[in-house]
Coordinates of C-alpha atoms and ligand atoms in Angstrom, one line a residue:
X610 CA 21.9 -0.5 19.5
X611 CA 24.5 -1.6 16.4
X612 CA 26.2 -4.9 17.1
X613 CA 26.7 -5.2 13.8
X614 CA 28.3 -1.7 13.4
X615 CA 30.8 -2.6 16.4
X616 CA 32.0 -5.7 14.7
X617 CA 32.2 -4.3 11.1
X618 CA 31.6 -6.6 7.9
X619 CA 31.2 -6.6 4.2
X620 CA 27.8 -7.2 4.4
X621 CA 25.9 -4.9 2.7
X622 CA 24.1 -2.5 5.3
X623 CA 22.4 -0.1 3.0
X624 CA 21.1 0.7 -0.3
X625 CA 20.1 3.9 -2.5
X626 CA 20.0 3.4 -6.3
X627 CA 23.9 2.9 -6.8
X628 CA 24.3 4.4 -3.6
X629 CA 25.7 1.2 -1.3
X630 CA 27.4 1.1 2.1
X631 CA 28.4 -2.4 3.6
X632 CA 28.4 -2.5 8.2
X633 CA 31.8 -1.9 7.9
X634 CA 31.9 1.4 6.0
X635 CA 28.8 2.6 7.3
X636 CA 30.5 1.5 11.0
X637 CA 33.8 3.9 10.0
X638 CA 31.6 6.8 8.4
X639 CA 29.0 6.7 12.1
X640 CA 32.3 6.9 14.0
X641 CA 33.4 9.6 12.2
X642 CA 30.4 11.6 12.5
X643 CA 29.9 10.5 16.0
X644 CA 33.6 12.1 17.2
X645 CA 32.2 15.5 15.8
X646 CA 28.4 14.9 17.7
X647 CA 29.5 14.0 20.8
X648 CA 28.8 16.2 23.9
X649 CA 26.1 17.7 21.9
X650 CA 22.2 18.2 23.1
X651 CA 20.0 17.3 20.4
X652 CA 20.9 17.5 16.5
X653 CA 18.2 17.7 13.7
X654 CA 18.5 15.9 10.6
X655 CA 17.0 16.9 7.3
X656 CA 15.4 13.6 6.5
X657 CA 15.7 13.1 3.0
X658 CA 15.2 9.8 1.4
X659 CA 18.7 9.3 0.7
X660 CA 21.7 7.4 2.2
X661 CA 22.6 10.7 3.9
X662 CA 20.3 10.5 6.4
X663 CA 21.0 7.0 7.0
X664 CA 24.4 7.7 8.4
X665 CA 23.5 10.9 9.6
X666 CA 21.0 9.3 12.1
X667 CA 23.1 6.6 13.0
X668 CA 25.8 8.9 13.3
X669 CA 24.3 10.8 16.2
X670 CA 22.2 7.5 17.7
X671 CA 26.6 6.4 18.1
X672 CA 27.4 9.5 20.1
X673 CA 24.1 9.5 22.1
X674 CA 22.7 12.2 20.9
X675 CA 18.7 12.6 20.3
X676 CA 17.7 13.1 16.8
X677 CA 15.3 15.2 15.3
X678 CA 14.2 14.2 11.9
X679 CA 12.8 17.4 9.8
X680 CA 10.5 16.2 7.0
X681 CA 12.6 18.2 3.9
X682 CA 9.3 19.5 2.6
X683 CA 8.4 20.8 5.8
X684 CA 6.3 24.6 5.7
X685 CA 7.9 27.4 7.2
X686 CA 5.7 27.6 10.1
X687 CA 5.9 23.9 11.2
X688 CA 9.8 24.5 11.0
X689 CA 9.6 27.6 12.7
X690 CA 7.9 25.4 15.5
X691 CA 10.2 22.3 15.3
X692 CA 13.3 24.8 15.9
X693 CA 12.0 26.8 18.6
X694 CA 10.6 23.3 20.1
X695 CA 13.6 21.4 20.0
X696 CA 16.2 23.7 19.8
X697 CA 18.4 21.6 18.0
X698 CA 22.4 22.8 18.3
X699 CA 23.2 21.7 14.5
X700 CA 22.0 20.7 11.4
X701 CA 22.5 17.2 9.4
X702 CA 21.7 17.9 5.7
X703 CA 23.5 16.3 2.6
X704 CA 25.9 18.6 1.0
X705 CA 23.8 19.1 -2.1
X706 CA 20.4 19.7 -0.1
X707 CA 18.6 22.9 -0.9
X708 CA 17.8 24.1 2.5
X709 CA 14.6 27.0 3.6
X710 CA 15.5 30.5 4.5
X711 CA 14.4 29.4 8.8
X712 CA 17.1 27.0 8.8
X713 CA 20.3 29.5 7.9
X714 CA 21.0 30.3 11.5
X715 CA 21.9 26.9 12.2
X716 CA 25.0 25.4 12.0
X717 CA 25.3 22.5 9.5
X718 CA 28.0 19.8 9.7
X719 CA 28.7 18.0 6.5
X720 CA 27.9 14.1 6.7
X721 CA 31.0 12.1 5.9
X722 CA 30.0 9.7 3.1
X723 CA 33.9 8.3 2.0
X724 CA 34.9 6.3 3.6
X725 CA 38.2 6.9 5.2
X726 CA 40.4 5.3 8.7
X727 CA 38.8 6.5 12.1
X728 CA 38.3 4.9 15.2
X729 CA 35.4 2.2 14.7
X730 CA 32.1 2.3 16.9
X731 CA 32.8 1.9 20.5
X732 CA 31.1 -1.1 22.1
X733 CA 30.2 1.1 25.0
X734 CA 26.7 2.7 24.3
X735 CA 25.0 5.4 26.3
X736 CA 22.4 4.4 29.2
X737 CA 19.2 2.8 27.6
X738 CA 17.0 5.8 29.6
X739 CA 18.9 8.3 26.8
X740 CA 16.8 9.9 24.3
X741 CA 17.5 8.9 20.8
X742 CA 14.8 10.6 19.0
X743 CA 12.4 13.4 18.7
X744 CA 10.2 13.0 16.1
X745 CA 6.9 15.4 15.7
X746 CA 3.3 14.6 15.6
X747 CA 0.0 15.9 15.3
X748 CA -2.7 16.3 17.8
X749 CA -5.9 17.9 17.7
X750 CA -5.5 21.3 17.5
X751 CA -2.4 23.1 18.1
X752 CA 1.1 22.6 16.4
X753 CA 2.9 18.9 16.4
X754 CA 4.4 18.0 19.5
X755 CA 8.0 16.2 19.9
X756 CA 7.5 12.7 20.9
X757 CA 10.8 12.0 22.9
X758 CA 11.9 8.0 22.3
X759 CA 14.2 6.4 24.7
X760 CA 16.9 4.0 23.0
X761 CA 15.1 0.8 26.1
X762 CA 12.0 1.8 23.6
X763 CA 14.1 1.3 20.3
X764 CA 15.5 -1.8 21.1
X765 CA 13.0 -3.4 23.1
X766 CA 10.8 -2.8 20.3
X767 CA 12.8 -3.9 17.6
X768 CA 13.6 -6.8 19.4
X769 CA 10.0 -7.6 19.7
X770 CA 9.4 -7.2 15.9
X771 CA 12.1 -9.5 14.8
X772 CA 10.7 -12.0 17.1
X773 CA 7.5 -12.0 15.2
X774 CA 8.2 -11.6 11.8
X775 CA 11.1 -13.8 12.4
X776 CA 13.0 -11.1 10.7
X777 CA 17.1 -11.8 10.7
X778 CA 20.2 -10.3 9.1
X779 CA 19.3 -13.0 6.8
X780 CA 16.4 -10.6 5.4
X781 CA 16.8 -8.0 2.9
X782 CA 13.9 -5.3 3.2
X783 CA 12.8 -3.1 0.6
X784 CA 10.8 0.1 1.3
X785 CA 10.3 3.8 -0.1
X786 CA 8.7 5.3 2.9
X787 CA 9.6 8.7 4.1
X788 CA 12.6 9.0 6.7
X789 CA 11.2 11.5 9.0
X790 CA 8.8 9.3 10.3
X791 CA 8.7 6.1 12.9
X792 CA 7.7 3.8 10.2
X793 CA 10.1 4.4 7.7
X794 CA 13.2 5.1 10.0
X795 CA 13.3 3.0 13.5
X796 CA 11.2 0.3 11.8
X797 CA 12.8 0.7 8.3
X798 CA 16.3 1.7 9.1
X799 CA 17.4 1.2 12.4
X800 CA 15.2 -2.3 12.7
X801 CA 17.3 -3.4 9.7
X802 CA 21.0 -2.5 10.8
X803 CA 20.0 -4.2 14.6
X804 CA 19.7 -7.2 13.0
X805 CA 22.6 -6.8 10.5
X806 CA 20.1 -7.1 7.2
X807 CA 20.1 -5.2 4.4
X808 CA 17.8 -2.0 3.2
X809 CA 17.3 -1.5 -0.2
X810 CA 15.3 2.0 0.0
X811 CA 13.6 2.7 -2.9
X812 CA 13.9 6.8 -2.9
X813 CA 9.8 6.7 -3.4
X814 CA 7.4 3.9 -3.8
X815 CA 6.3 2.5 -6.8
X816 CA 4.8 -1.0 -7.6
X817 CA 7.1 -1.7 -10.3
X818 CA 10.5 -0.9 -8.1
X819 CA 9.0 -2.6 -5.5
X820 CA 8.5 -5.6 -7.5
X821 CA 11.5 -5.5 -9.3
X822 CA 13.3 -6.2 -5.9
X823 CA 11.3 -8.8 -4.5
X824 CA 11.9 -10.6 -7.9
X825 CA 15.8 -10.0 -6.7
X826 CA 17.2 -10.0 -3.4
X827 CA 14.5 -8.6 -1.4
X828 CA 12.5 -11.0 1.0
X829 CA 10.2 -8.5 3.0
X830 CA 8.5 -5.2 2.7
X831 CA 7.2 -2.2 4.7
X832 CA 4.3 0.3 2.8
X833 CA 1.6 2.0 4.0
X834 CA -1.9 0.9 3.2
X835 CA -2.3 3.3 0.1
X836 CA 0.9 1.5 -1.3
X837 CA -1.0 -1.6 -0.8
X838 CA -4.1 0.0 -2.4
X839 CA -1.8 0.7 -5.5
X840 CA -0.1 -2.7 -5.7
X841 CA -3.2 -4.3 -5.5
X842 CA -4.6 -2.6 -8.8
X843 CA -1.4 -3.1 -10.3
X844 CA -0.7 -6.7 -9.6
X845 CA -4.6 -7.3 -11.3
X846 CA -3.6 -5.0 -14.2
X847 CA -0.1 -7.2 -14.5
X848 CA 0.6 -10.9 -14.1
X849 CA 4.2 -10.4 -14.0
X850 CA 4.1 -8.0 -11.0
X851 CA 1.4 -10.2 -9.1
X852 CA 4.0 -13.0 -9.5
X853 CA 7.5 -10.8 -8.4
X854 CA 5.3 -9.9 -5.1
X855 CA 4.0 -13.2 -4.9
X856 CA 7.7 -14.3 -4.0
X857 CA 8.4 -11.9 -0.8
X858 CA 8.9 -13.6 2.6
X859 CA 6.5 -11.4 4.2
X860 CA 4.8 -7.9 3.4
X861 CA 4.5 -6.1 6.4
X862 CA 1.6 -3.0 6.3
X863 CA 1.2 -0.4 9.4
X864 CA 0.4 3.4 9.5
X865 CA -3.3 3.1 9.4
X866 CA -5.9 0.6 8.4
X867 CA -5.2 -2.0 5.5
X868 CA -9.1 -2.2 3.9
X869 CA -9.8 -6.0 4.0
X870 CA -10.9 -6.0 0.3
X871 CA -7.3 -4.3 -0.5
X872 CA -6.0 -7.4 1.6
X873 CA -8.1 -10.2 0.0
X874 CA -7.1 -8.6 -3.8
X875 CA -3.7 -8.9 -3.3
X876 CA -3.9 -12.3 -1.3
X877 CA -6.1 -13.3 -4.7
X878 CA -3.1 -12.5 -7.5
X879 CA 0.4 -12.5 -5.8
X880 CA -0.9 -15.8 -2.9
X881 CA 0.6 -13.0 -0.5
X882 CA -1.2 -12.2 2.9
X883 CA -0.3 -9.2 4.0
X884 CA 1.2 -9.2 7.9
X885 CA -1.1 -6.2 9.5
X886 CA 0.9 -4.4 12.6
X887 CA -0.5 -1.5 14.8
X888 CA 1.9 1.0 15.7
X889 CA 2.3 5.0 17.1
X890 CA 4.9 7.3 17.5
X891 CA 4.5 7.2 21.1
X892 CA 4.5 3.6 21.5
X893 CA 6.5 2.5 18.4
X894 CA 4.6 -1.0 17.4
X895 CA 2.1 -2.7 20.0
X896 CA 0.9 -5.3 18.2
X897 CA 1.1 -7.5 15.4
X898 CA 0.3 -10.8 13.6
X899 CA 3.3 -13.4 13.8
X900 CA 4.5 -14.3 10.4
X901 CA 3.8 -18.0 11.5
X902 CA 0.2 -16.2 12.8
X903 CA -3.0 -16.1 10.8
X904 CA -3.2 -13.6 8.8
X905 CA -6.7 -12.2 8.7
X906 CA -8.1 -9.4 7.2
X907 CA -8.9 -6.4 9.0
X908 CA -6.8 -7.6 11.9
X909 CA -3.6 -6.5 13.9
X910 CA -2.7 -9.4 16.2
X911 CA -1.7 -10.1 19.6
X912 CA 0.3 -7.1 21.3
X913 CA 4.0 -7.8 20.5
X914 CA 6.1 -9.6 23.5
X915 CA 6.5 -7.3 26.1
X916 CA 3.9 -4.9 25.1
X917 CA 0.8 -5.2 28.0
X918 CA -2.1 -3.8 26.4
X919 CA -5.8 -3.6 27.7
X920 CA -9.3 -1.9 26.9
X921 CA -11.0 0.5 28.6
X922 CA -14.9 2.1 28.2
X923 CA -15.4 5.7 28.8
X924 CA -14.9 5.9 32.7
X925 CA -11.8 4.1 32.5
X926 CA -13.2 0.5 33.5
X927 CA -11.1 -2.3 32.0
X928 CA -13.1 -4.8 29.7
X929 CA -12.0 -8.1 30.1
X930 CA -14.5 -9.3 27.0
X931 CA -12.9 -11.2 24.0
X932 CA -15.9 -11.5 22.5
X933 CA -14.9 -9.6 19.3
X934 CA -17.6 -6.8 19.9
X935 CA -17.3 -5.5 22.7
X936 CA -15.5 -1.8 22.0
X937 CA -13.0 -0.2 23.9
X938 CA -9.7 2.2 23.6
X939 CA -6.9 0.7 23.6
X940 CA -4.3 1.5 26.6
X941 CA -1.2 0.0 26.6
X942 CA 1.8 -0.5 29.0
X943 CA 5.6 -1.4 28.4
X944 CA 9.2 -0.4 27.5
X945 CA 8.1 0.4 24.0
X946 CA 6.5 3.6 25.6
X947 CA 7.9 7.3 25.2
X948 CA 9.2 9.5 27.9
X949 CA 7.0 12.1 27.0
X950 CA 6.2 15.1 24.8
X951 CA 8.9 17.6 24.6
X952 CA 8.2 21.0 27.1
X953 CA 4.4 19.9 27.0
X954 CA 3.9 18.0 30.4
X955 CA 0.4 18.9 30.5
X956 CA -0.2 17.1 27.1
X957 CA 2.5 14.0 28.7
X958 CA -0.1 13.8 31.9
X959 CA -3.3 13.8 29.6
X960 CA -2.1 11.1 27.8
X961 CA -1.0 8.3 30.6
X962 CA -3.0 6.7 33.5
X963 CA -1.4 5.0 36.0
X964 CA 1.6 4.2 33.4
X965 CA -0.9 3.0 30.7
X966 CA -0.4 4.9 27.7
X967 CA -4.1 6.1 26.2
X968 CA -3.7 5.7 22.6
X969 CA -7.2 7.3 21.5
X970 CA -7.5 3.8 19.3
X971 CA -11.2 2.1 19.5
X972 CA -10.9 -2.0 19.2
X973 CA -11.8 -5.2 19.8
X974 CA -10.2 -8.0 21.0
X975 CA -11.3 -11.9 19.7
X976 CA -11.4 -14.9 21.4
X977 CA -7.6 -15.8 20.9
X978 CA -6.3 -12.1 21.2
X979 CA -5.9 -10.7 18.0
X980 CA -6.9 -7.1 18.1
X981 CA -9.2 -5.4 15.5
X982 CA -8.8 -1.4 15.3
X983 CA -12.5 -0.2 14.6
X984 CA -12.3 3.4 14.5
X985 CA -10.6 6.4 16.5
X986 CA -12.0 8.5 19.7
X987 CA -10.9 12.1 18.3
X988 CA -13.0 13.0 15.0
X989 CA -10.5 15.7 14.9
X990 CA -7.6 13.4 13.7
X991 CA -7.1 12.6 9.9
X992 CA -4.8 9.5 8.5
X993 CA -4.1 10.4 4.9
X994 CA -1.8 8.6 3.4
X995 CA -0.1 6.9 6.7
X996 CA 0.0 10.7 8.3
X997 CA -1.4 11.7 10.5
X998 CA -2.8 14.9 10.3
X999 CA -4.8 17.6 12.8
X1000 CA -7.8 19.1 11.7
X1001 CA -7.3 22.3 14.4
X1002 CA -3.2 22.6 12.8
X1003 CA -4.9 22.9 8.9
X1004 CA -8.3 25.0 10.2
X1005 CA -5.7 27.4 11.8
X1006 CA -3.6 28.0 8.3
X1007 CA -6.4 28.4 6.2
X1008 CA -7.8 31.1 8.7
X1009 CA -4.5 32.7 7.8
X1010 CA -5.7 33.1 4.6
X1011 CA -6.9 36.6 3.3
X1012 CA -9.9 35.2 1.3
X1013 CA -11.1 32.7 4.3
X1014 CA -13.6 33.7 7.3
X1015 CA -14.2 30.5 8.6
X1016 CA -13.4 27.2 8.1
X1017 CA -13.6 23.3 9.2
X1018 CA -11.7 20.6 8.2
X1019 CA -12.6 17.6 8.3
X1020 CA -11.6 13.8 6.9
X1021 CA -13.4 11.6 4.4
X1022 CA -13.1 8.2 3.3
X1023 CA -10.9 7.3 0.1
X1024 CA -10.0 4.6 -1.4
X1025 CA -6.6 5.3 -2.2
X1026 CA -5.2 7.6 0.9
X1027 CA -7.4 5.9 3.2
X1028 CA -9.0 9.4 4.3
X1029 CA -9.0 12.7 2.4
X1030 CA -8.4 16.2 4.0
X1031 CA -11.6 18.5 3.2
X1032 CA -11.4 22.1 3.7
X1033 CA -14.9 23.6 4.5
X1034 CA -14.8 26.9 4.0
X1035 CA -17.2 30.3 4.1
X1036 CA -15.1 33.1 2.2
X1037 CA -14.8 36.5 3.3
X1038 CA -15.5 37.5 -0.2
X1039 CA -15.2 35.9 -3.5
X1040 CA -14.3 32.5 -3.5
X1041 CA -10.1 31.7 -3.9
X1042 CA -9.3 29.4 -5.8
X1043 CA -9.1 25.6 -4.5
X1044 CA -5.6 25.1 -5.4
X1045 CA -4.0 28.4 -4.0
X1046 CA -5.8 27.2 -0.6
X1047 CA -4.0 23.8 -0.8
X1048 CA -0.5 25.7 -1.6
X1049 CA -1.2 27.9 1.2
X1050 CA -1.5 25.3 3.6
X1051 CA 1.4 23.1 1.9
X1052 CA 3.5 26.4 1.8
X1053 CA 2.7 26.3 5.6
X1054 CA 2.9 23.4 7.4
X1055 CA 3.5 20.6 4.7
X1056 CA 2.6 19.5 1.5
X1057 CA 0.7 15.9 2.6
X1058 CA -1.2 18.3 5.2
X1059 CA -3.3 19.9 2.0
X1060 CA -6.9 19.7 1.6
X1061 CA -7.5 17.1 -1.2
X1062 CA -11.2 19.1 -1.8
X1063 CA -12.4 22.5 -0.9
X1064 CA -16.0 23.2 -0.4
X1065 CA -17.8 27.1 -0.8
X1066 CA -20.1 27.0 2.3
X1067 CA -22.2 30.0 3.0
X1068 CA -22.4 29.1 6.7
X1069 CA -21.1 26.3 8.8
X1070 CA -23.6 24.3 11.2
X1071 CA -23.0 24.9 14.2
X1072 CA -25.3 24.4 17.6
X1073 CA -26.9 26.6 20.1
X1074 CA -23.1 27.2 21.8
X1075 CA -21.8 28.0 18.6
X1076 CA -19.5 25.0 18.0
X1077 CA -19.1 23.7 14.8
X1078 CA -21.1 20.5 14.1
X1079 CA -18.8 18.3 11.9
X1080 CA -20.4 15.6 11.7
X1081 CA -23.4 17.4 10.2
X1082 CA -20.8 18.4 7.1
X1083 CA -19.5 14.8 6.6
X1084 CA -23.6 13.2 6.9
Ligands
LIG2557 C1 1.4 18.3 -4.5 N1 2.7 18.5 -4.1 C2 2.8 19.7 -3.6 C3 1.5 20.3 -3.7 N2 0.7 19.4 -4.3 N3 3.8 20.4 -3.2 C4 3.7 21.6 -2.8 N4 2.5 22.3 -2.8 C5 1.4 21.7 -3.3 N5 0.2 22.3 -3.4 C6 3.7 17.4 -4.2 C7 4.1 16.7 -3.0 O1 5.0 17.3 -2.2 C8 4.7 15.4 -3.6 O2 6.0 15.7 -4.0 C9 3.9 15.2 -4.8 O3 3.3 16.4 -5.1 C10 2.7 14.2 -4.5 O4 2.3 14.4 -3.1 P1 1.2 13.5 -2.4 O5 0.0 13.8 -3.1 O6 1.3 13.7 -1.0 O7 1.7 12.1 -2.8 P2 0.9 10.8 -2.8 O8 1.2 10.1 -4.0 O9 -0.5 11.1 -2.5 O10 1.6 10.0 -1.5 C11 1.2 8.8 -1.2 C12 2.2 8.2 -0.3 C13 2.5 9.1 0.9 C14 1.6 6.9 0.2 C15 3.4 7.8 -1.1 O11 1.3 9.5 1.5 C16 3.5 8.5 1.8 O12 4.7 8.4 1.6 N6 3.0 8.1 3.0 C17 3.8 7.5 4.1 C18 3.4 8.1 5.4 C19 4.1 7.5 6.6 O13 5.3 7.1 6.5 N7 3.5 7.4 7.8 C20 4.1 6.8 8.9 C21 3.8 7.6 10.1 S1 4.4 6.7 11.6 P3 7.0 14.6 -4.4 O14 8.3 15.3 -4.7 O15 7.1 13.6 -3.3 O16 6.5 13.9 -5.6 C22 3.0 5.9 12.1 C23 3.2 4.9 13.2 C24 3.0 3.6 12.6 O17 1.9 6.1 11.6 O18 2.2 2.7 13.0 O19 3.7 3.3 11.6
LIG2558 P1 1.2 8.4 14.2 O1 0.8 9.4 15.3 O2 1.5 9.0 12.9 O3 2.2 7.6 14.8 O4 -0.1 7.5 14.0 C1 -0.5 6.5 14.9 C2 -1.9 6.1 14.6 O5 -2.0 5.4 13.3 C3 -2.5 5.2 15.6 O6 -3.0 5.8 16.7 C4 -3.6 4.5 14.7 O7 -4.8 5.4 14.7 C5 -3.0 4.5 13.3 N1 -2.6 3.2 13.0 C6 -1.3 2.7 12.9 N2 -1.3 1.4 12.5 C7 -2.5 1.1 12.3 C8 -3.2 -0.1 11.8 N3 -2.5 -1.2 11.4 N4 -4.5 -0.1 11.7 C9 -5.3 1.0 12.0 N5 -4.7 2.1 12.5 C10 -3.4 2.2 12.6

């Protein structure tokens, strides 16, 4: 997975504020970490955005043991479920992290940051069909489910990428997404060290630190489309900045939708055209535009080499249109898939068809291929923010609540998150207080899963069977 880490250098892997490891430290520190690892099931690693979980990830991805990143502000109940899910046999956490009450029955083993001799990585890695991680997402209703990553999918994908974006060790990227997510970790992290590149990680996004790299050493960046959305008001507010972004290699954005107009305003100050890509934690990335492509608003490319995708209408018949209007959902087919959902075959078998992965995404393709996402099958799915978020996992916390009788949640546009979380909800008596239902549910399950607005309903709409009509309380 590391070539670079096998061979060691003084290239500078990773960076964290002051915070700096070069291959061949981080390569001694992995081995370390990886002699105490190995033989072990599955470790989880509280994912902070810090150089900690760096070598704690690839630490364990060394030994061959799956990873299971654990967002660090992560409710009690959602860790409660990861646990019991995963069943991790030890914790990774940097020594000065301040950990939850549900995480002191596990074992934690410190993560060696000094540098000191050990054996470097072996050459010999584990079979590509291993597990390397489990990371959680949300569905519909119920609690996140583990999406189980082979390494084939890792690499295969990553490969894929760097092909496109033309993305070498040359390349220093600069991102401050979170590390507990696909984005931000296999494409952000381990896409970086593959290629034997540097990662400047800015601890959390801003437009100015952002900038303020690109201006340096940094030639490409990863954001979300609400990072966009703020760069692109900043860069019109401020010349300077317009002109430090105007000087990356390529800005890549993924997560969710990039609005075109975000798109066109930053294309308008910095000359930059954003690179769109279209990615899921089950499938890592499936498509995106080349960085010798066009680079059209509103558009996510080709699928990536080695990615087979196709659209389907609603009896499963495959539409061969590239007509740019005809709309489909996009199924797609490849070694970038997962291996499943962890102890949740039912949901694995709902999910593929014939080995094409259903990805719940509605498109269409134009004439020359590119693919252009046009909405989402399930209603009940929110992307705030790059999350992505289940209406049935927030609905079921706020029922928790003392003060709530009943309640839907549902997802509204915004400009800056892209959609925002609104709770609908009929009290049981008088009203609570907005903000104590939004701690109750970040308290919960996480704070980037709390309803951005409350609404007092007296009753919900529902129809004759008594299901709740949602779309009746977003018209
Ligand atoms: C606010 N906070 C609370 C709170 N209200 N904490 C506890 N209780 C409450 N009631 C805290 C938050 O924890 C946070 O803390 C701070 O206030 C602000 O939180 P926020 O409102 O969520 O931040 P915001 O500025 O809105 O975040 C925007 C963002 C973020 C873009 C930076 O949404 C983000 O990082 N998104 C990235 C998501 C992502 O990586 N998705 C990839 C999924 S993989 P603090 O300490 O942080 O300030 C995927 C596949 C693919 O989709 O294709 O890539
Ligand atoms: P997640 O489950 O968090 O991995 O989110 C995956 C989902 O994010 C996809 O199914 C899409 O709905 C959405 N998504 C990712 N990238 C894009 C994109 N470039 N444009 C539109 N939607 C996207």
């Amino acid at each position: 997975m590391f070539p670079h880490l096998v061979t060691g250098n003084d290239r500078e892997a990773l960076r964290f504020g002051e915070h700096t490891l070069t291959y061949g430290e981080l390569s001694l520190l992995a081995a370390r970490l990886a002699d105490d690892l190995r033989g072990r099931t599955r470790v989880a690693v509280w994912a902070t955005n810090t150089m900690d979980t760096c070598v704690a990830v690839v630490g364990a991805l060394v030994a061959g043991v799956p990873v299971v990143p654990v967002n660090p502000k992560v409710g009690e109940r959602e860790l409660t479920h990861i646990l019991t899910d995963s069943s991790p046999d030890l914790l990774l956490a940097a020594s000065d992290a301040e950990l939850p009450p549900g995480l002191a029955a596990l074992p934690r083993l410190p993560i060696p940051l000094t540098p000191s001799d050990a054996t470097p990585v072996p050459s010999v890695a584990p079979s590509q069909e291993t597990p390397a991680f489990v990371v959680y997402t949300s569905g519909t209703t119920g609690p996140p489910k583990g999406v189980v990553l082979p390494r084939r999918a890792v690499t295969s994908n990553l490969d894929a990428l760097a092909e496109v974006w033309e993305w070498t060790g040359e390349d220093v990227l600069v991102h401050g997404l979170p590390l507990f997510h696909v984005h931000g970790l296999i494409v952000g992290v381990v896409g970086v060290l593959r290629r034997g590149g540097t990662l400047h990680h800015l601890g959390r996004f801003s437009s100015r630190a952002a900038a303020a790299e690109l201006a340096g050493e940094a030639t490409m960046m990863f954001g979300v489309p609400t990072m966009y959305h703020r760069l692109a008001l900043d860069c019109e507010a401020d010349p300077a900045l317009a002109r430090a972004i105007g000087g990356a290699r390529l800005l890549v954005s993924g997560s969710a939708a990039l609005p075109a107009t975000d798109h066109e305003r930053l294309a308008a100050t910095t000359g930059q055209r954003v690179v769109e890509r279209y990615g899921m934690t089950e499938t890592l990335m499936n498509c995106s535009v080349r960085a010798s492509g066009d680079r059209r608003p509103g558009a996510v490319g080709p699928p990536l080499p080695g990615v087979s995708l196709r659209l389907v209408d609603d009896a499963g018949e495959v539409l061969a249109a590239q007509d740019g209007e005809t709309v489909g959902e996009i199924e797609v087919r490849g070694e970038n898939l997962f291996l499943g959902y962890l102890n949740r075959q039912d949901a694995t078998d709902a999910v593929l068809r014939d080995g094409w992965f259903r990805t719940g995404d509605m498109a269409v393709r134009d004439q020359d291929g590119y693919v252009r996402i046009v909405g989402r099958r399930a209603t009940d799915l929110i992307k705030s923010g790059g999350y992505k978020i289940g209406a049935g996992e927030i609905e079921n916390a706020l029922l928790e609540h003392p003060s709530v009788a009943e309640v839907a949640v549902t997802g509204e546009p915004d400009e800056d998150l892209g959609e925002r979380i609104v709770a609908w909800v009929v009290p049981s008596g008088e009203a609570p207080d907005p903000a104590e239902l939004a701690d109750h549910v970040a308290r919960l399950l996480a704070p980037h899963k709390r309803p951005r607005v409350v609404r007092f309903m007296e009753s919900l709409p529902r129809n004759e069977m008594g299901k709740i009509l949602k779309r009746a309380l977003n018209g």
